[in-house]
PDB file of C-alpha atoms in Angstrom:
ATOM      1  CA  MET V 860     -26.088  55.968   7.341  1.00  0.00           C
ATOM      2  CA  VAL V 861     -23.263  58.333   7.793  1.00  0.00           C
ATOM      3  CA  ASP V 862     -21.376  59.932   4.986  1.00  0.00           C
ATOM      4  CA  ILE V 863     -17.914  60.068   6.574  1.00  0.00           C
ATOM      5  CA  PHE V 864     -16.444  57.787   9.193  1.00  0.00           C
ATOM      6  CA  ILE V 865     -12.928  58.568  10.691  1.00  0.00           C
ATOM      7  CA  GLU V 866     -11.490  55.669  12.589  1.00  0.00           C
ATOM      8  CA  HIS V 867      -8.342  54.744  14.631  1.00  0.00           C
ATOM      9  CA  GLY V 868      -7.259  58.405  15.339  1.00  0.00           C
ATOM     10  CA  LEU V 869      -6.104  60.244  18.383  1.00  0.00           C
ATOM     11  CA  LEU V 870      -9.120  62.483  18.909  1.00  0.00           C
ATOM     12  CA  LEU V 871      -8.945  65.714  20.840  1.00  0.00           C
ATOM     13  CA  THR V 872     -12.596  66.589  22.009  1.00  0.00           C
ATOM     14  CA  MET V 873     -13.904  69.693  23.488  1.00  0.00           C
ATOM     15  CA  LYS V 874     -17.510  68.766  24.237  1.00  0.00           C
ATOM     16  CA  GLY V 875     -19.234  66.203  26.358  1.00  0.00           C
ATOM     17  CA  GLU V 876     -18.087  63.810  29.125  1.00  0.00           C
ATOM     18  CA  GLY V 877     -15.005  62.780  27.259  1.00  0.00           C
ATOM     19  CA  VAL V 878     -13.357  66.154  27.039  1.00  0.00           C
ATOM     20  CA  GLY V 879      -9.744  65.582  26.169  1.00  0.00           C
ATOM     21  CA  PRO V 880      -7.907  62.910  24.235  1.00  0.00           C
ATOM     22  CA  ILE V 881      -9.619  59.703  23.017  1.00  0.00           C
ATOM     23  CA  GLU V 882      -7.072  57.034  21.711  1.00  0.00           C
ATOM     24  CA  ASP V 883      -8.176  54.814  18.945  1.00  0.00           C
ATOM     25  CA  GLY V 884     -11.057  57.194  18.474  1.00  0.00           C
ATOM     26  CA  ALA V 885     -13.721  57.522  15.724  1.00  0.00           C
ATOM     27  CA  VAL V 886     -15.884  60.295  14.332  1.00  0.00           C
ATOM     28  CA  ALA V 887     -19.235  59.711  12.563  1.00  0.00           C
ATOM     29  CA  ILE V 888     -20.264  62.588  10.157  1.00  0.00           C
ATOM     30  CA  GLU V 889     -23.654  62.898   8.391  1.00  0.00           C
ATOM     31  CA  ASP V 890     -24.768  65.661   6.131  1.00  0.00           C
ATOM     32  CA  GLY V 891     -21.636  67.658   7.055  1.00  0.00           C
ATOM     33  CA  ARG V 892     -22.284  67.534  10.871  1.00  0.00           C
ATOM     34  CA  ILE V 893     -20.599  65.401  13.433  1.00  0.00           C
ATOM     35  CA  VAL V 894     -23.112  63.028  14.896  1.00  0.00           C
ATOM     36  CA  GLU V 895     -21.019  61.016  17.341  1.00  0.00           C
ATOM     37  CA  VAL V 896     -17.472  60.830  18.662  1.00  0.00           C
ATOM     38  CA  GLY V 897     -16.093  57.923  20.683  1.00  0.00           C
ATOM     39  CA  LYS V 898     -13.860  54.763  20.596  1.00  0.00           C
ATOM     40  CA  THR V 899     -13.476  53.167  17.201  1.00  0.00           C
ATOM     41  CA  HIS V 900     -14.668  49.664  18.371  1.00  0.00           C
ATOM     42  CA  ARG V 901     -18.024  51.030  19.774  1.00  0.00           C
ATOM     43  CA  LEU V 902     -18.856  53.369  16.840  1.00  0.00           C
ATOM     44  CA  LYS V 903     -17.769  51.028  14.076  1.00  0.00           C
ATOM     45  CA  GLN V 904     -20.653  48.675  15.185  1.00  0.00           C
ATOM     46  CA  ARG V 905     -23.240  51.354  15.083  1.00  0.00           C
ATOM     47  CA  TYR V 906     -22.008  53.091  11.789  1.00  0.00           C
ATOM     48  CA  ARG V 907     -21.394  50.557   9.154  1.00  0.00           C
ATOM     49  CA  GLY V 908     -21.402  51.230   5.449  1.00  0.00           C
ATOM     50  CA  ALA V 909     -20.176  54.944   5.431  1.00  0.00           C
ATOM     51  CA  GLU V 910     -19.621  56.234   1.897  1.00  0.00           C
ATOM     52  CA  TRP V 911     -16.063  57.371   2.938  1.00  0.00           C
ATOM     53  CA  VAL V 912     -13.990  55.667   5.552  1.00  0.00           C
ATOM     54  CA  LEU V 913     -10.777  57.459   6.654  1.00  0.00           C
ATOM     55  CA  ASP V 914      -8.159  55.660   8.533  1.00  0.00           C
ATOM     56  CA  ALA V 915      -6.486  58.093  10.938  1.00  0.00           C
ATOM     57  CA  ARG V 916      -3.807  55.746  12.474  1.00  0.00           C
ATOM     58  CA  GLY V 917      -0.894  57.887  13.555  1.00  0.00           C
ATOM     59  CA  LYS V 918      -2.862  61.049  13.072  1.00  0.00           C
ATOM     60  CA  ALA V 919      -4.512  63.515  15.480  1.00  0.00           C
ATOM     61  CA  VAL V 920      -8.222  64.556  14.704  1.00  0.00           C
ATOM     62  CA  LEU V 921      -8.825  68.061  16.146  1.00  0.00           C
ATOM     63  CA  PRO V 922     -11.789  70.220  16.564  1.00  0.00           C
ATOM     64  CA  GLY V 923     -11.925  73.415  14.500  1.00  0.00           C
ATOM     65  CA  LEU V 924      -9.412  75.960  15.341  1.00  0.00           C
ATOM     66  CA  VAL V 925     -10.316  79.595  16.719  1.00  0.00           C
ATOM     67  CA  ASP V 926      -8.751  82.766  15.398  1.00  0.00           C
ATOM     68  CA  ALA V 927      -9.852  85.379  18.036  1.00  0.00           C
ATOM     69  CA  HIS V 928      -8.526  88.365  16.188  1.00  0.00           C
ATOM     70  CA  ILE V 929      -8.797  88.514  12.390  1.00  0.00           C
ATOM     71  CA  HIS V 930      -9.684  91.067   9.650  1.00  0.00           C
ATOM     72  CA  THR V 931     -10.985  88.991   6.933  1.00  0.00           C
ATOM     73  CA  SER V 932     -12.349  91.911   5.087  1.00  0.00           C
ATOM     74  CA  LEU V 933      -8.794  93.269   4.689  1.00  0.00           C
ATOM     75  CA  SER V 934      -7.352  90.062   3.190  1.00  0.00           C
ATOM     76  CA  LEU V 935      -7.029  91.758  -0.152  1.00  0.00           C
ATOM     77  CA  LEU V 936      -4.453  94.264   1.337  1.00  0.00           C
ATOM     78  CA  ARG V 937      -2.248  91.605   2.858  1.00  0.00           C
ATOM     79  CA  GLY V 938       1.329  92.429   2.455  1.00  0.00           C
ATOM     80  CA  GLU V 939       0.902  96.066   1.997  1.00  0.00           C
ATOM     81  CA  ALA V 940       2.281  96.998   5.426  1.00  0.00           C
ATOM     82  CA  GLN V 941       5.166  94.671   5.855  1.00  0.00           C
ATOM     83  CA  ASP V 942       8.260  96.169   7.305  1.00  0.00           C
ATOM     84  CA  VAL V 943       6.352  99.196   8.715  1.00  0.00           C
ATOM     85  CA  PRO V 944       6.346 100.102  12.402  1.00  0.00           C
ATOM     86  CA  GLU V 945       3.300  99.128  14.544  1.00  0.00           C
ATOM     87  CA  ILE V 946       0.992 102.220  14.461  1.00  0.00           C
ATOM     88  CA  GLU V 947       2.463 103.659  11.312  1.00  0.00           C
ATOM     89  CA  TRP V 948       1.182 100.878   9.058  1.00  0.00           C
ATOM     90  CA  MET V 949      -2.410 102.008   9.794  1.00  0.00           C
ATOM     91  CA  LEU V 950      -1.919 105.616   9.128  1.00  0.00           C
ATOM     92  CA  LYS V 951       0.651 105.803   6.420  1.00  0.00           C
ATOM     93  CA  THR V 952       0.388 102.425   4.527  1.00  0.00           C
ATOM     94  CA  LEU V 953      -3.151 101.160   4.754  1.00  0.00           C
ATOM     95  CA  ALA V 954      -5.023 104.513   4.850  1.00  0.00           C
ATOM     96  CA  PRO V 955      -4.028 105.424   1.169  1.00  0.00           C
ATOM     97  CA  PHE V 956      -5.533 102.127   0.011  1.00  0.00           C
ATOM     98  CA  MET V 957      -8.605 102.476   2.114  1.00  0.00           C
ATOM     99  CA  LYS V 958      -9.454 105.671   0.260  1.00  0.00           C
ATOM    100  CA  TYR V 959     -10.282 103.464  -2.726  1.00  0.00           C
ATOM    101  CA  PHE V 960     -11.353 100.254  -0.996  1.00  0.00           C
ATOM    102  CA  THR V 961     -15.088  99.734  -1.578  1.00  0.00           C
ATOM    103  CA  ARG V 962     -17.601  97.722   0.239  1.00  0.00           C
ATOM    104  CA  GLU V 963     -17.456  94.973  -2.545  1.00  0.00           C
ATOM    105  CA  HIS V 964     -13.566  94.831  -1.982  1.00  0.00           C
ATOM    106  CA  ARG V 965     -14.275  94.200   1.738  1.00  0.00           C
ATOM    107  CA  ILE V 966     -16.735  91.413   1.030  1.00  0.00           C
ATOM    108  CA  ALA V 967     -14.342  89.857  -1.649  1.00  0.00           C
ATOM    109  CA  GLY V 968     -11.606  90.041   1.052  1.00  0.00           C
ATOM    110  CA  ALA V 969     -13.905  88.346   3.577  1.00  0.00           C
ATOM    111  CA  ALA V 970     -14.644  85.498   1.199  1.00  0.00           C
ATOM    112  CA  LEU V 971     -10.872  85.056   0.612  1.00  0.00           C
ATOM    113  CA  GLY V 972     -10.189  85.174   4.452  1.00  0.00           C
ATOM    114  CA  VAL V 973     -12.737  82.748   5.237  1.00  0.00           C
ATOM    115  CA  LEU V 974     -11.584  80.401   2.556  1.00  0.00           C
ATOM    116  CA  GLU V 975      -8.149  80.584   3.828  1.00  0.00           C
ATOM    117  CA  ALA V 976      -9.263  80.114   7.394  1.00  0.00           C
ATOM    118  CA  ILE V 977     -11.337  76.968   6.615  1.00  0.00           C
ATOM    119  CA  LYS V 978      -8.386  75.619   4.672  1.00  0.00           C
ATOM    120  CA  ALA V 979      -6.249  75.938   7.728  1.00  0.00           C
ATOM    121  CA  GLY V 980      -8.779  74.250   9.968  1.00  0.00           C
ATOM    122  CA  THR V 981     -10.145  77.530  11.528  1.00  0.00           C
ATOM    123  CA  THR V 982     -13.915  77.375  11.993  1.00  0.00           C
ATOM    124  CA  CYS V 983     -14.569  80.188  14.468  1.00  0.00           C
ATOM    125  CA  ILE V 984     -13.189  83.675  13.982  1.00  0.00           C
ATOM    126  CA  GLY V 985     -13.341  86.914  15.965  1.00  0.00           C
ATOM    127  CA  GLU V 986     -13.808  89.710  13.381  1.00  0.00           C
ATOM    128  CA  VAL V 987     -13.595  93.460  13.855  1.00  0.00           C
ATOM    129  CA  GLY V 988     -14.390  95.795  10.902  1.00  0.00           C
ATOM    130  CA  SER V 989     -17.063  97.509   8.861  1.00  0.00           C
ATOM    131  CA  ASP V 990     -19.807  96.231   6.630  1.00  0.00           C
ATOM    132  CA  LEU V 991     -20.078  93.210   8.970  1.00  0.00           C
ATOM    133  CA  GLU V 992     -23.850  92.651   8.771  1.00  0.00           C
ATOM    134  CA  GLU V 993     -23.583  92.236   5.009  1.00  0.00           C
ATOM    135  CA  ILE V 994     -20.387  90.150   5.154  1.00  0.00           C
ATOM    136  CA  THR V 995     -22.098  87.871   7.798  1.00  0.00           C
ATOM    137  CA  ARG V 996     -25.031  87.429   5.515  1.00  0.00           C
ATOM    138  CA  ARG V 997     -23.148  86.910   2.322  1.00  0.00           C
ATOM    139  CA  ILE V 998     -19.949  85.209   3.450  1.00  0.00           C
ATOM    140  CA  TYR V 999     -19.929  83.899   7.089  1.00  0.00           C
ATOM    141  CA  LEU V1000     -23.277  82.254   7.296  1.00  0.00           C
ATOM    142  CA  PRO V1001     -23.140  80.418   3.914  1.00  0.00           C
ATOM    143  CA  SER V1002     -19.614  79.225   4.685  1.00  0.00           C
ATOM    144  CA  GLY V1003     -20.573  77.665   8.011  1.00  0.00           C
ATOM    145  CA  VAL V1004     -17.803  79.509   9.857  1.00  0.00           C
ATOM    146  CA  ARG V1005     -18.797  80.755  13.290  1.00  0.00           C
ATOM    147  CA  ALA V1006     -18.143  84.435  13.486  1.00  0.00           C
ATOM    148  CA  CYS V1007     -18.092  86.726  16.661  1.00  0.00           C
ATOM    149  CA  ILE V1008     -18.253  90.069  14.942  1.00  0.00           C
ATOM    150  CA  ALA V1009     -17.723  93.635  16.427  1.00  0.00           C
ATOM    151  CA  PRO V1010     -17.863  96.977  14.738  1.00  0.00           C
ATOM    152  CA  LEU V1011     -14.505  98.805  14.385  1.00  0.00           C
ATOM    153  CA  ILE V1012     -13.988 101.484  16.893  1.00  0.00           C
ATOM    154  CA  ASN V1013     -10.804 103.311  16.633  1.00  0.00           C
ATOM    155  CA  GLU V1014      -9.675 106.763  17.967  1.00  0.00           C
ATOM    156  CA  ILE V1015      -6.297 108.190  16.849  1.00  0.00           C
ATOM    157  CA  GLY V1016      -5.363 111.639  17.776  1.00  0.00           C
ATOM    158  CA  PRO V1017      -5.300 114.306  14.959  1.00  0.00           C
ATOM    159  CA  ASP V1018      -1.573 114.918  15.669  1.00  0.00           C
ATOM    160  CA  SER V1019      -0.710 111.416  14.568  1.00  0.00           C
ATOM    161  CA  ARG V1020      -2.527 111.837  11.253  1.00  0.00           C
ATOM    162  CA  PRO V1021      -1.531 114.931   9.387  1.00  0.00           C
ATOM    163  CA  ASP V1022      -2.321 113.457   6.012  1.00  0.00           C
ATOM    164  CA  PRO V1023      -3.790 109.939   6.067  1.00  0.00           C
ATOM    165  CA  TYR V1024      -3.685 109.387   2.349  1.00  0.00           C
ATOM    166  CA  LYS V1025      -0.019 110.366   1.832  1.00  0.00           C
ATOM    167  CA  PRO V1026       1.953 107.204   1.067  1.00  0.00           C
ATOM    168  CA  TYR V1027       4.503 106.024   3.625  1.00  0.00           C
ATOM    169  CA  ILE V1028       8.120 106.491   2.615  1.00  0.00           C
ATOM    170  CA  PHE V1029       9.918 103.269   3.439  1.00  0.00           C
ATOM    171  CA  TYR V1030      13.524 104.582   3.001  1.00  0.00           C
ATOM    172  CA  PRO V1031      13.779 108.245   3.454  1.00  0.00           C
ATOM    173  CA  GLU V1032      16.811 109.780   2.053  1.00  0.00           C
TER     174      GLU V1032
END
């Protein structure tokens, strides 16, 4: 018996022979995993007695979204670099905070970032950063989110960074 049965929705599929839209579609979910997708009339006969039946008439049922470039580990610093020109935000705004930003801060930020991603329907992320092995083990794997991870590699010339820990002055006199 399935736990969740979503019926009568406009499904957008990404896998199998029916890639694309399925009108009046259904999704059968068991133990948190999709077990079958297809037309409502066909699946309804096979999956009777679901604990939770959702009527998706007038709604689209989408696969998980993909965010190909995210820095979940920096979620706690969100908003610190608003209104700052492109490259300057790294050197003059984030760098002073990074001096005090610990591994535990990055892990907590990753937890927040993953929760926000899942809440928004994002189930696959492309993450660039540091401490990714530990973040993957402690945050990504338990959450069920798919993560394509890469270590942060960044080269900025010494002329562009005279003092990376000096705060950026937003409105110079």
